[in-house]
mmCIF file of C-alpha atoms in Angstrom:
data_model
loop_
_atom_site.group_PDB
_atom_site.id
_atom_site.type_symbol
_atom_site.label_atom_id
_atom_site.label_comp_id
_atom_site.label_asym_id
_atom_site.label_seq_id
_atom_site.Cartn_x
_atom_site.Cartn_y
_atom_site.Cartn_z
ATOM 1 C CA MET A 1 -61.091 13.577 -73.861
ATOM 2 C CA LYS A 2 -60.753 17.026 -72.252
ATOM 3 C CA ILE A 3 -58.710 17.278 -69.014
ATOM 4 C CA LEU A 4 -58.373 20.324 -67.198
ATOM 5 C CA HIS A 5 -55.357 20.405 -64.593
ATOM 6 C CA ILE A 6 -55.403 22.749 -61.537
ATOM 7 C CA LEU A 7 -52.188 23.525 -59.843
ATOM 8 C CA THR A 8 -52.020 26.461 -57.231
ATOM 9 C CA ASP A 9 -48.043 26.685 -56.916
ATOM 10 C CA THR A 10 -46.456 30.045 -57.928
ATOM 11 C CA ASN A 11 -43.011 28.435 -58.283
ATOM 12 C CA ILE A 12 -41.730 25.191 -59.840
ATOM 13 C CA GLY A 13 -41.815 22.519 -57.117
ATOM 14 C CA GLY A 14 -42.319 18.760 -57.349
ATOM 15 C CA ALA A 15 -46.086 18.969 -58.256
ATOM 16 C CA GLY A 16 -44.993 21.269 -61.254
ATOM 17 C CA ARG A 17 -42.165 19.013 -62.477
ATOM 18 C CA TYR A 18 -44.578 16.045 -62.392
ATOM 19 C CA LEU A 19 -47.186 18.030 -64.314
ATOM 20 C CA LEU A 20 -44.612 18.889 -66.939
ATOM 21 C CA ALA A 21 -43.366 15.312 -67.439
ATOM 22 C CA LEU A 22 -47.051 14.452 -68.180
ATOM 23 C CA LEU A 23 -47.706 17.163 -70.686
ATOM 24 C CA GLU A 24 -44.439 16.168 -72.463
ATOM 25 C CA SER A 25 -45.586 12.599 -72.927
ATOM 26 C CA TYR A 26 -49.558 12.541 -73.013
ATOM 27 C CA ASP A 27 -51.431 11.090 -76.022
ATOM 28 C CA ARG A 28 -52.315 14.227 -77.869
ATOM 29 C CA ASP A 29 -54.349 12.201 -80.386
ATOM 30 C CA ASN A 30 -56.802 11.110 -77.960
ATOM 31 C CA PHE A 31 -56.523 13.724 -75.141
ATOM 32 C CA GLN A 32 -56.631 17.497 -74.954
ATOM 33 C CA MET A 33 -55.074 19.037 -71.826
ATOM 34 C CA GLU A 34 -55.411 22.628 -70.451
ATOM 35 C CA VAL A 35 -53.941 23.863 -67.117
ATOM 36 C CA VAL A 36 -55.089 26.315 -64.734
ATOM 37 C CA LEU A 37 -52.366 28.259 -62.925
ATOM 38 C CA PRO A 38 -52.375 31.253 -60.438
ATOM 39 C CA ILE A 39 -51.598 34.520 -62.094
ATOM 40 C CA GLY A 40 -47.643 34.982 -62.526
ATOM 41 C CA SER A 41 -46.838 31.260 -61.892
ATOM 42 C CA GLN A 42 -43.291 30.396 -62.908
ATOM 43 C CA LEU A 43 -44.686 27.161 -64.429
ATOM 44 C CA ALA A 44 -46.556 29.122 -67.123
ATOM 45 C CA PRO A 45 -43.783 29.697 -69.674
ATOM 46 C CA ALA A 46 -42.616 25.861 -69.514
ATOM 47 C CA ILE A 47 -46.124 24.808 -70.123
ATOM 48 C CA THR A 48 -46.907 27.069 -73.044
ATOM 49 C CA ALA A 49 -43.601 25.876 -74.663
ATOM 50 C CA LEU A 50 -45.088 22.321 -74.824
ATOM 51 C CA ASP A 51 -48.077 24.041 -76.699
ATOM 52 C CA VAL A 52 -50.476 23.233 -73.732
ATOM 53 C CA PRO A 53 -52.965 25.976 -73.207
ATOM 54 C CA VAL A 54 -52.569 27.855 -69.740
ATOM 55 C CA LEU A 55 -55.415 29.672 -68.031
ATOM 56 C CA GLU A 56 -54.762 32.133 -65.023
ATOM 57 C CA ALA A 57 -56.986 32.163 -62.131
ATOM 58 C CA GLN A 58 -57.354 34.639 -59.328
ATOM 59 C CA TYR A 59 -57.292 34.142 -55.833
ATOM 60 C CA ILE A 60 -55.579 30.463 -55.872
ATOM 61 C CA SER A 61 -51.823 31.466 -55.496
ATOM 62 C CA ASP A 62 -50.310 28.837 -53.083
ATOM 63 C CA ARG A 63 -53.726 28.169 -51.387
ATOM 64 C CA SER A 64 -55.592 24.953 -51.394
ATOM 65 C CA LEU A 65 -58.887 26.481 -50.432
ATOM 66 C CA SER A 66 -60.150 30.027 -51.046
ATOM 67 C CA ALA A 67 -63.830 31.003 -51.278
ATOM 68 C CA LYS A 68 -63.030 33.463 -53.932
ATOM 69 C CA GLY A 69 -60.841 31.104 -55.711
ATOM 70 C CA ILE A 70 -63.939 28.564 -56.022
ATOM 71 C CA GLY A 71 -65.701 31.322 -57.680
ATOM 72 C CA SER A 72 -62.820 31.911 -60.035
ATOM 73 C CA LEU A 73 -62.418 28.275 -60.856
ATOM 74 C CA ASN A 74 -66.122 27.598 -61.205
ATOM 75 C CA HIS A 75 -66.141 30.305 -64.025
ATOM 76 C CA ILE A 76 -63.398 28.751 -65.848
ATOM 77 C CA ILE A 77 -64.665 25.228 -65.681
ATOM 78 C CA LYS A 78 -68.067 26.261 -66.803
ATOM 79 C CA GLU A 79 -66.522 28.066 -69.647
ATOM 80 C CA ARG A 80 -63.759 25.399 -70.907
ATOM 81 C CA LYS A 81 -66.150 22.461 -70.319
ATOM 82 C CA PRO A 82 -63.716 19.851 -69.492
ATOM 83 C CA ASP A 83 -64.569 16.053 -69.467
ATOM 84 C CA LEU A 84 -62.416 15.602 -66.250
ATOM 85 C CA VAL A 85 -60.713 17.761 -63.843
ATOM 86 C CA ASN A 86 -57.253 16.628 -62.345
ATOM 87 C CA THR A 87 -56.374 18.737 -59.296
ATOM 88 C CA HIS A 88 -53.108 18.829 -57.755
ATOM 89 C CA ALA A 89 -53.609 19.853 -54.129
ATOM 90 C CA SER A 90 -56.456 22.434 -54.934
ATOM 91 C CA PHE A 91 -59.587 21.797 -52.837
ATOM 92 C CA SER A 92 -60.989 24.894 -54.257
ATOM 93 C CA GLY A 93 -60.747 23.218 -57.547
ATOM 94 C CA ARG A 94 -62.346 20.024 -56.330
ATOM 95 C CA ILE A 95 -65.268 21.879 -55.030
ATOM 96 C CA ALA A 96 -65.764 23.945 -58.286
ATOM 97 C CA ALA A 97 -65.701 20.705 -60.384
ATOM 98 C CA LYS A 98 -68.198 19.348 -58.013
ATOM 99 C CA LEU A 99 -70.558 22.205 -58.342
ATOM 100 C CA GLN A 100 -70.442 21.694 -62.222
ATOM 101 C CA GLY A 101 -70.967 17.811 -61.788
ATOM 102 C CA ILE A 102 -67.709 16.991 -63.465
ATOM 103 C CA PRO A 103 -65.435 13.982 -62.319
ATOM 104 C CA VAL A 104 -62.387 14.880 -60.173
ATOM 105 C CA ILE A 105 -59.123 13.309 -59.945
ATOM 106 C CA TYR A 106 -57.012 14.464 -57.032
ATOM 107 C CA THR A 107 -53.284 13.706 -57.525
ATOM 108 C CA ARG A 108 -51.527 13.564 -53.958
ATOM 109 C CA HIS A 109 -47.900 14.381 -54.307
ATOM 110 C CA TYR A 110 -46.869 14.293 -50.667
ATOM 111 C CA CYS A 111 -46.960 11.803 -47.803
ATOM 112 C CA VAL A 112 -49.364 12.130 -44.903
ATOM 113 C CA PRO A 113 -49.006 10.716 -41.392
ATOM 114 C CA LYS A 114 -49.787 7.178 -40.733
ATOM 115 C CA ASP A 115 -51.906 8.074 -37.761
ATOM 116 C CA LYS A 116 -55.559 9.046 -36.920
ATOM 117 C CA SER A 117 -55.007 12.737 -36.734
ATOM 118 C CA GLY A 118 -57.388 14.521 -39.194
ATOM 119 C CA LYS A 119 -59.084 11.299 -40.350
ATOM 120 C CA GLY A 120 -62.536 12.671 -40.574
ATOM 121 C CA LYS A 121 -61.646 15.752 -42.392
ATOM 122 C CA ALA A 122 -59.386 13.932 -44.663
ATOM 123 C CA SER A 123 -61.918 11.075 -45.485
ATOM 124 C CA PHE A 124 -64.652 13.660 -46.051
ATOM 125 C CA ILE A 125 -62.602 15.533 -48.517
ATOM 126 C CA ASN A 126 -61.050 12.719 -50.532
ATOM 127 C CA ASN A 127 -64.167 10.632 -50.680
ATOM 128 C CA ILE A 128 -66.752 13.251 -51.201
ATOM 129 C CA PHE A 129 -65.004 15.737 -53.235
ATOM 130 C CA SER A 130 -62.897 13.575 -55.428
ATOM 131 C CA SER A 131 -64.075 10.940 -57.861
ATOM 132 C CA GLY A 132 -60.706 9.013 -57.362
ATOM 133 C CA VAL A 133 -57.056 9.780 -55.887
ATOM 134 C CA ILE A 134 -53.906 9.116 -57.570
ATOM 135 C CA ALA A 135 -51.270 8.143 -54.894
ATOM 136 C CA THR A 136 -47.682 8.721 -56.320
ATOM 137 C CA SER A 137 -46.249 6.101 -54.250
ATOM 138 C CA PRO A 138 -47.092 3.096 -52.095
ATOM 139 C CA GLU A 139 -46.061 5.130 -49.198
ATOM 140 C CA VAL A 140 -48.582 8.101 -50.290
ATOM 141 C CA GLU A 141 -51.424 5.510 -50.680
ATOM 142 C CA ALA A 142 -50.654 3.974 -47.087
ATOM 143 C CA GLY A 143 -51.019 7.242 -45.420
ATOM 144 C CA LEU A 144 -54.164 8.192 -47.354
ATOM 145 C CA ILE A 145 -55.845 4.953 -46.047
ATOM 146 C CA ALA A 146 -54.657 5.465 -42.702
ATOM 147 C CA THR A 147 -56.163 9.032 -42.510
ATOM 148 C CA GLY A 148 -59.636 7.748 -43.784
ATOM 149 C CA THR A 149 -59.673 7.699 -47.788
ATOM 150 C CA LYS A 150 -61.386 4.514 -49.256
ATOM 151 C CA PRO A 151 -58.837 2.117 -50.486
ATOM 152 C CA GLU A 152 -61.158 1.471 -53.588
ATOM 153 C CA HIS A 153 -60.741 5.212 -54.092
ATOM 154 C CA ILE A 154 -57.009 5.026 -54.543
ATOM 155 C CA THR A 155 -54.808 4.314 -57.632
ATOM 156 C CA THR A 156 -51.124 4.257 -57.069
ATOM 157 C CA ILE A 157 -49.094 5.440 -60.127
ATOM 158 C CA TYR A 158 -45.483 5.884 -59.720
ATOM 159 C CA ASN A 159 -43.837 9.336 -60.672
ATOM 160 C CA GLY A 160 -42.258 9.285 -64.004
ATOM 161 C CA VAL A 161 -39.807 11.590 -65.644
ATOM 162 C CA PRO A 162 -38.449 11.747 -69.313
ATOM 163 C CA PRO A 163 -34.880 10.516 -69.719
ATOM 164 C CA VAL A 164 -32.330 13.009 -69.060
ATOM 165 C CA LYS A 165 -30.095 13.857 -72.110
ATOM 166 C CA SER A 166 -26.662 13.078 -71.641
ATOM 167 C CA ILE A 167 -24.231 15.971 -72.351
ATOM 168 C CA SER A 168 -20.625 15.661 -73.895
ATOM 169 C CA ASP A 169 -17.507 15.509 -71.878
ATOM 170 C CA GLU A 170 -16.568 18.988 -72.968
ATOM 171 C CA GLU A 171 -19.912 20.358 -71.781
ATOM 172 C CA LYS A 172 -19.484 18.669 -68.463
ATOM 173 C CA LEU A 173 -16.031 20.094 -68.074
ATOM 174 C CA THR A 174 -17.402 23.535 -68.752
ATOM 175 C CA LEU A 175 -20.161 23.175 -66.143
ATOM 176 C CA ARG A 176 -17.664 21.956 -63.675
ATOM 177 C CA THR A 177 -15.620 24.793 -64.404
ATOM 178 C CA HIS A 178 -18.502 27.265 -63.973
ATOM 179 C CA TYR A 179 -19.029 25.972 -60.521
ATOM 180 C CA GLY A 180 -15.381 25.847 -59.579
ATOM 181 C CA ILE A 181 -15.270 21.956 -59.526
ATOM 182 C CA ALA A 182 -12.053 20.350 -60.481
ATOM 183 C CA PRO A 183 -12.209 17.585 -63.338
ATOM 184 C CA ASP A 184 -11.480 14.661 -61.185
ATOM 185 C CA THR A 185 -13.828 15.738 -58.184
ATOM 186 C CA PHE A 186 -16.184 12.831 -57.147
ATOM 187 C CA VAL A 187 -19.592 14.926 -57.065
ATOM 188 C CA ILE A 188 -22.327 14.166 -54.639
ATOM 189 C CA SER A 189 -25.749 16.007 -55.328
ATOM 190 C CA GLN A 190 -28.816 16.505 -53.376
ATOM 191 C CA ILE A 191 -31.360 18.244 -55.354
ATOM 192 C CA ALA A 192 -34.200 19.085 -53.201
ATOM 193 C CA ARG A 193 -36.030 22.080 -51.608
ATOM 194 C CA LEU A 194 -34.126 23.374 -48.673
ATOM 195 C CA ASP A 195 -36.789 22.202 -46.185
ATOM 196 C CA PRO A 196 -36.242 20.573 -42.692
ATOM 197 C CA VAL A 197 -37.878 17.116 -43.885
ATOM 198 C CA LYS A 198 -35.323 16.783 -46.580
ATOM 199 C CA GLY A 199 -32.480 16.188 -44.005
ATOM 200 C CA HIS A 200 -29.982 18.915 -45.280
ATOM 201 C CA ASP A 201 -28.770 19.207 -41.774
ATOM 202 C CA HIS A 202 -27.535 15.461 -41.790
ATOM 203 C CA THR A 203 -26.173 16.209 -45.261
ATOM 204 C CA LEU A 204 -23.884 18.797 -43.770
ATOM 205 C CA ASP A 205 -23.053 16.198 -41.116
ATOM 206 C CA VAL A 206 -22.123 13.809 -43.864
ATOM 207 C CA ALA A 207 -19.755 16.332 -45.421
ATOM 208 C CA LYS A 208 -17.908 16.817 -42.133
ATOM 209 C CA LEU A 209 -17.289 13.065 -41.876
ATOM 210 C CA LEU A 210 -15.914 13.203 -45.473
ATOM 211 C CA ALA A 211 -13.832 16.183 -45.043
ATOM 212 C CA ASN A 212 -10.652 13.890 -44.977
ATOM 213 C CA ASP A 213 -11.160 13.114 -48.911
ATOM 214 C CA PRO A 214 -10.368 16.179 -50.737
ATOM 215 C CA ASN A 215 -11.783 15.019 -54.074
ATOM 216 C CA ILE A 216 -15.330 14.563 -52.549
ATOM 217 C CA LEU A 217 -17.795 17.750 -53.055
ATOM 218 C CA ILE A 218 -21.460 17.735 -52.053
ATOM 219 C CA LEU A 219 -23.476 20.062 -54.202
ATOM 220 C CA LEU A 220 -26.814 21.447 -52.843
ATOM 221 C CA ALA A 221 -29.205 22.426 -55.437
ATOM 222 C CA GLY A 222 -32.535 24.075 -54.342
ATOM 223 C CA ASP A 223 -34.037 26.804 -52.392
ATOM 224 C CA GLY A 224 -36.328 27.074 -49.246
ATOM 225 C CA PRO A 225 -36.666 28.113 -45.832
ATOM 226 C CA LEU A 226 -33.485 26.675 -44.568
ATOM 227 C CA LYS A 227 -31.134 28.629 -47.008
ATOM 228 C CA ASP A 228 -29.944 31.063 -44.334
ATOM 229 C CA HIS A 229 -29.614 28.338 -41.636
ATOM 230 C CA LEU A 230 -27.447 26.121 -43.962
ATOM 231 C CA SER A 231 -25.244 28.736 -45.419
ATOM 232 C CA ARG A 232 -24.573 29.906 -41.752
ATOM 233 C CA ARG A 233 -23.668 26.357 -40.638
ATOM 234 C CA ILE A 234 -21.173 26.008 -43.671
ATOM 235 C CA LYS A 235 -19.581 29.207 -42.637
ATOM 236 C CA GLU A 236 -19.262 28.911 -38.975
ATOM 237 C CA GLU A 237 -18.346 25.283 -39.022
ATOM 238 C CA SER A 238 -15.727 25.832 -41.875
ATOM 239 C CA ILE A 239 -17.609 23.018 -43.951
ATOM 240 C CA THR A 240 -15.413 23.533 -47.204
ATOM 241 C CA ASN A 241 -16.761 20.336 -49.164
ATOM 242 C CA VAL A 242 -20.350 21.655 -49.727
ATOM 243 C CA LEU A 243 -21.385 24.119 -52.472
ATOM 244 C CA MET A 244 -24.798 25.572 -52.319
ATOM 245 C CA ILE A 245 -26.005 26.576 -55.847
ATOM 246 C CA GLY A 246 -29.527 27.793 -55.059
ATOM 247 C CA PHE A 247 -32.658 27.053 -57.213
ATOM 248 C CA VAL A 248 -31.507 25.428 -60.612
ATOM 249 C CA SER A 249 -34.157 25.557 -63.345
ATOM 250 C CA GLU A 250 -32.111 23.127 -65.711
ATOM 251 C CA VAL A 251 -31.632 20.330 -63.129
ATOM 252 C CA GLU A 252 -30.460 18.094 -65.786
ATOM 253 C CA LYS A 253 -27.201 19.713 -65.976
ATOM 254 C CA ILE A 254 -26.414 19.249 -62.385
ATOM 255 C CA ILE A 255 -27.540 15.705 -62.874
ATOM 256 C CA ASN A 256 -24.930 15.252 -65.702
ATOM 257 C CA ILE A 257 -21.980 16.298 -63.364
ATOM 258 C CA THR A 258 -23.275 14.168 -60.628
ATOM 259 C CA ASP A 259 -21.337 10.745 -59.691
ATOM 260 C CA LEU A 260 -23.731 9.977 -56.903
ATOM 261 C CA GLN A 261 -27.084 11.295 -55.537
ATOM 262 C CA ILE A 262 -27.910 11.591 -51.826
ATOM 263 C CA ASN A 263 -31.296 11.898 -50.467
ATOM 264 C CA ALA A 264 -31.480 12.326 -46.651
ATOM 265 C CA SER A 265 -35.207 13.019 -46.373
ATOM 266 C CA TYR A 266 -37.471 12.089 -43.464
ATOM 267 C CA THR A 267 -40.377 11.768 -45.788
ATOM 268 C CA GLU A 268 -40.360 11.625 -49.398
ATOM 269 C CA THR A 269 -42.851 10.419 -52.146
ATOM 270 C CA THR A 270 -40.836 9.494 -55.120
ATOM 271 C CA SER A 271 -38.025 11.696 -55.532
ATOM 272 C CA LEU A 272 -37.951 13.052 -59.416
ATOM 273 C CA ALA A 273 -34.322 13.857 -58.827
ATOM 274 C CA LEU A 274 -33.408 10.374 -58.208
ATOM 275 C CA LEU A 275 -35.346 9.064 -61.141
ATOM 276 C CA GLU A 276 -33.751 11.559 -63.317
ATOM 277 C CA GLY A 277 -30.385 10.375 -62.132
ATOM 278 C CA MET A 278 -31.449 6.863 -62.593
ATOM 279 C CA SER A 279 -32.176 7.541 -66.249
ATOM 280 C CA LEU A 280 -28.376 8.252 -66.625
ATOM 281 C CA GLY A 281 -27.273 5.251 -64.583
ATOM 282 C CA ILE A 282 -26.586 7.275 -61.493
ATOM 283 C CA PRO A 283 -26.510 5.419 -58.139
ATOM 284 C CA ALA A 284 -27.835 6.949 -54.857
ATOM 285 C CA VAL A 285 -27.564 6.549 -51.051
ATOM 286 C CA VAL A 286 -30.836 7.413 -49.496
ATOM 287 C CA THR A 287 -32.659 7.123 -46.066
ATOM 288 C CA ASN A 288 -35.449 4.830 -45.592
ATOM 289 C CA GLY A 289 -37.787 7.866 -45.248
ATOM 290 C CA GLY A 290 -41.235 7.495 -47.045
ATOM 291 C CA GLY A 291 -41.228 6.239 -50.599
ATOM 292 C CA ASN A 292 -37.217 6.165 -51.066
ATOM 293 C CA PRO A 293 -37.100 2.440 -50.375
ATOM 294 C CA TYR A 294 -39.650 1.815 -53.243
ATOM 295 C CA VAL A 295 -37.090 3.643 -55.783
ATOM 296 C CA ILE A 296 -33.651 2.437 -54.316
ATOM 297 C CA SER A 297 -33.540 -1.231 -53.241
ATOM 298 C CA ASP A 298 -30.557 -1.458 -50.822
ATOM 299 C CA GLY A 299 -27.439 -3.169 -52.568
ATOM 300 C CA GLU A 300 -29.143 -2.758 -56.087
ATOM 301 C CA GLN A 301 -29.470 0.808 -57.487
ATOM 302 C CA GLY A 302 -27.679 2.176 -54.315
ATOM 303 C CA LEU A 303 -27.736 1.852 -50.619
ATOM 304 C CA VAL A 304 -30.679 2.614 -47.970
ATOM 305 C CA VAL A 305 -29.823 3.768 -44.447
ATOM 306 C CA PRO A 306 -31.976 4.868 -41.620
ATOM 307 C CA CYS A 307 -33.206 8.359 -41.292
ATOM 308 C CA GLY A 308 -31.272 10.789 -39.264
ATOM 309 C CA ASP A 309 -28.088 8.659 -39.336
ATOM 310 C CA ALA A 310 -25.385 10.656 -40.802
ATOM 311 C CA GLU A 311 -22.756 8.353 -40.057
ATOM 312 C CA ALA A 312 -24.441 5.463 -42.052
ATOM 313 C CA LEU A 313 -25.018 7.970 -44.871
ATOM 314 C CA ALA A 314 -21.199 8.747 -44.943
ATOM 315 C CA LYS A 315 -20.326 5.314 -44.748
ATOM 316 C CA ALA A 316 -22.544 4.252 -47.626
ATOM 317 C CA VAL A 317 -20.884 7.111 -49.834
ATOM 318 C CA LEU A 318 -17.625 5.785 -49.119
ATOM 319 C CA LYS A 319 -18.452 2.078 -49.680
ATOM 320 C CA ILE A 320 -19.791 3.027 -53.265
ATOM 321 C CA ARG A 321 -17.009 5.517 -54.180
ATOM 322 C CA GLY A 322 -14.333 2.989 -53.015
ATOM 323 C CA ASP A 323 -15.630 -0.069 -55.017
ATOM 324 C CA PRO A 324 -15.816 0.681 -59.026
ATOM 325 C CA GLU A 325 -17.195 -2.792 -59.778
ATOM 326 C CA LEU A 326 -20.149 -2.126 -57.218
ATOM 327 C CA TYR A 327 -20.509 1.439 -58.596
ATOM 328 C CA GLN A 328 -20.982 -0.067 -61.998
ATOM 329 C CA GLN A 329 -23.249 -2.808 -61.110
ATOM 330 C CA MET A 330 -25.535 -0.089 -59.392
ATOM 331 C CA SER A 331 -25.282 2.167 -62.191
ATOM 332 C CA ASN A 332 -26.491 -0.619 -64.672
ATOM 333 C CA LYS A 333 -29.298 -1.478 -62.290
ATOM 334 C CA SER A 334 -30.470 1.940 -62.008
ATOM 335 C CA LEU A 335 -30.885 2.538 -65.718
ATOM 336 C CA GLU A 336 -32.560 -0.866 -65.985
ATOM 337 C CA THR A 337 -34.966 0.103 -63.119
ATOM 338 C CA TYR A 338 -35.847 3.477 -64.679
ATOM 339 C CA ASN A 339 -36.571 1.943 -68.011
ATOM 340 C CA LYS A 340 -38.715 -0.539 -66.475
ATOM 341 C CA ASN A 341 -40.790 1.356 -63.716
ATOM 342 C CA PHE A 342 -40.036 5.116 -64.133
ATOM 343 C CA ARG A 343 -40.373 6.374 -67.221
ATOM 344 C CA ALA A 344 -42.630 9.445 -68.031
ATOM 345 C CA ASP A 345 -44.544 7.825 -70.866
ATOM 346 C CA ASN A 346 -45.126 4.764 -68.789
ATOM 347 C CA MET A 347 -46.788 7.036 -66.101
ATOM 348 C CA ALA A 348 -48.790 8.976 -68.917
ATOM 349 C CA ARG A 349 -50.286 5.675 -70.185
ATOM 350 C CA GLN A 350 -51.372 4.597 -66.812
ATOM 351 C CA ILE A 351 -53.043 8.002 -66.012
ATOM 352 C CA GLU A 352 -54.616 8.142 -69.195
ATOM 353 C CA ALA A 353 -56.166 4.658 -68.617
ATOM 354 C CA LEU A 354 -57.358 5.909 -65.321
ATOM 355 C CA TYR A 355 -59.086 8.918 -66.966
ATOM 356 C CA LYS A 356 -60.874 6.652 -69.333
ATOM 357 C CA THR A 357 -62.569 4.643 -66.665
ATOM 358 C CA TYR A 358 -64.124 7.882 -65.515
ATOM 359 C CA GLN A 359 -65.167 8.799 -68.980
ATOM 360 C CA LYS A 360 -67.016 5.341 -69.092
ATOM 361 C CA GLY A 361 -68.821 6.254 -65.755
ATOM 362 C CA ARG A 362 -66.719 4.633 -63.143
#
């Protein structure tokens, strides 16, 4: 079965990392996958390294809808003749596939508000221009239903990631030295785009509350519109226990030197960074925003606190750090939960099963 993925991102975001996880794990004996990207996308080298063909399309860069983009994608779909098109936010791709009479699966990678705003538009787009929708968490599914997508149109398949490879103690020490981190420092990492919804301002507030412990460091990995604002706050408020390291292509290295993850988001689907950490048995402190509670159960793989409550986040960090036995229990549970629910190969098998239902004319 030939699947054509369409993704409009020029950078490597959550949708791109999701797609890479799928392409690493899919059944090559029964599926052939190709990917359409905008010209110059940062994802292209990573995908071609997996021996998956990449096709470049004009007029689709970081745009869900473009009249010229529809024409460009229509030409590619007509030429490649896929059995099914899987779009990742590209409305142009859904229209182009519809024009060719080809089934379309739309993967929703983000949460939508659970209110009635935009209900007519959302229901029209998702119900008419998609054969089906993949929701990447129950929170995403709930938002889709609330804004008009038919429940029977939706299949919830959790994000999955390949297990992060553990590196040696010597390599960890080298990495810590590279970033100026002492060997005995307790490293808390937040790996996320620097965007208001990710709650980085609250993370800085947490850092201020933890300032009395000189052996705690918060590592912020990521780039985005809040970069200058956060840098300015760190400087003006003399926050010395936070290190911003920008965008990191090899996230697994940062996860390997992480003792505890923090996710302060107001909204989240299924954080890939949390899953990657769980594959190494790293507990997390998270807010109850979006899909976080579907990944981290309070008291099991970590602790869950209310959105926007920096004091609760700080207390949760100290509770886990100060109790080695609790930390080990949460570490074991994190690894167990990852293997049960969030492996990339499990995700790939579920997606392939869904593809086959449309091949049979669902």
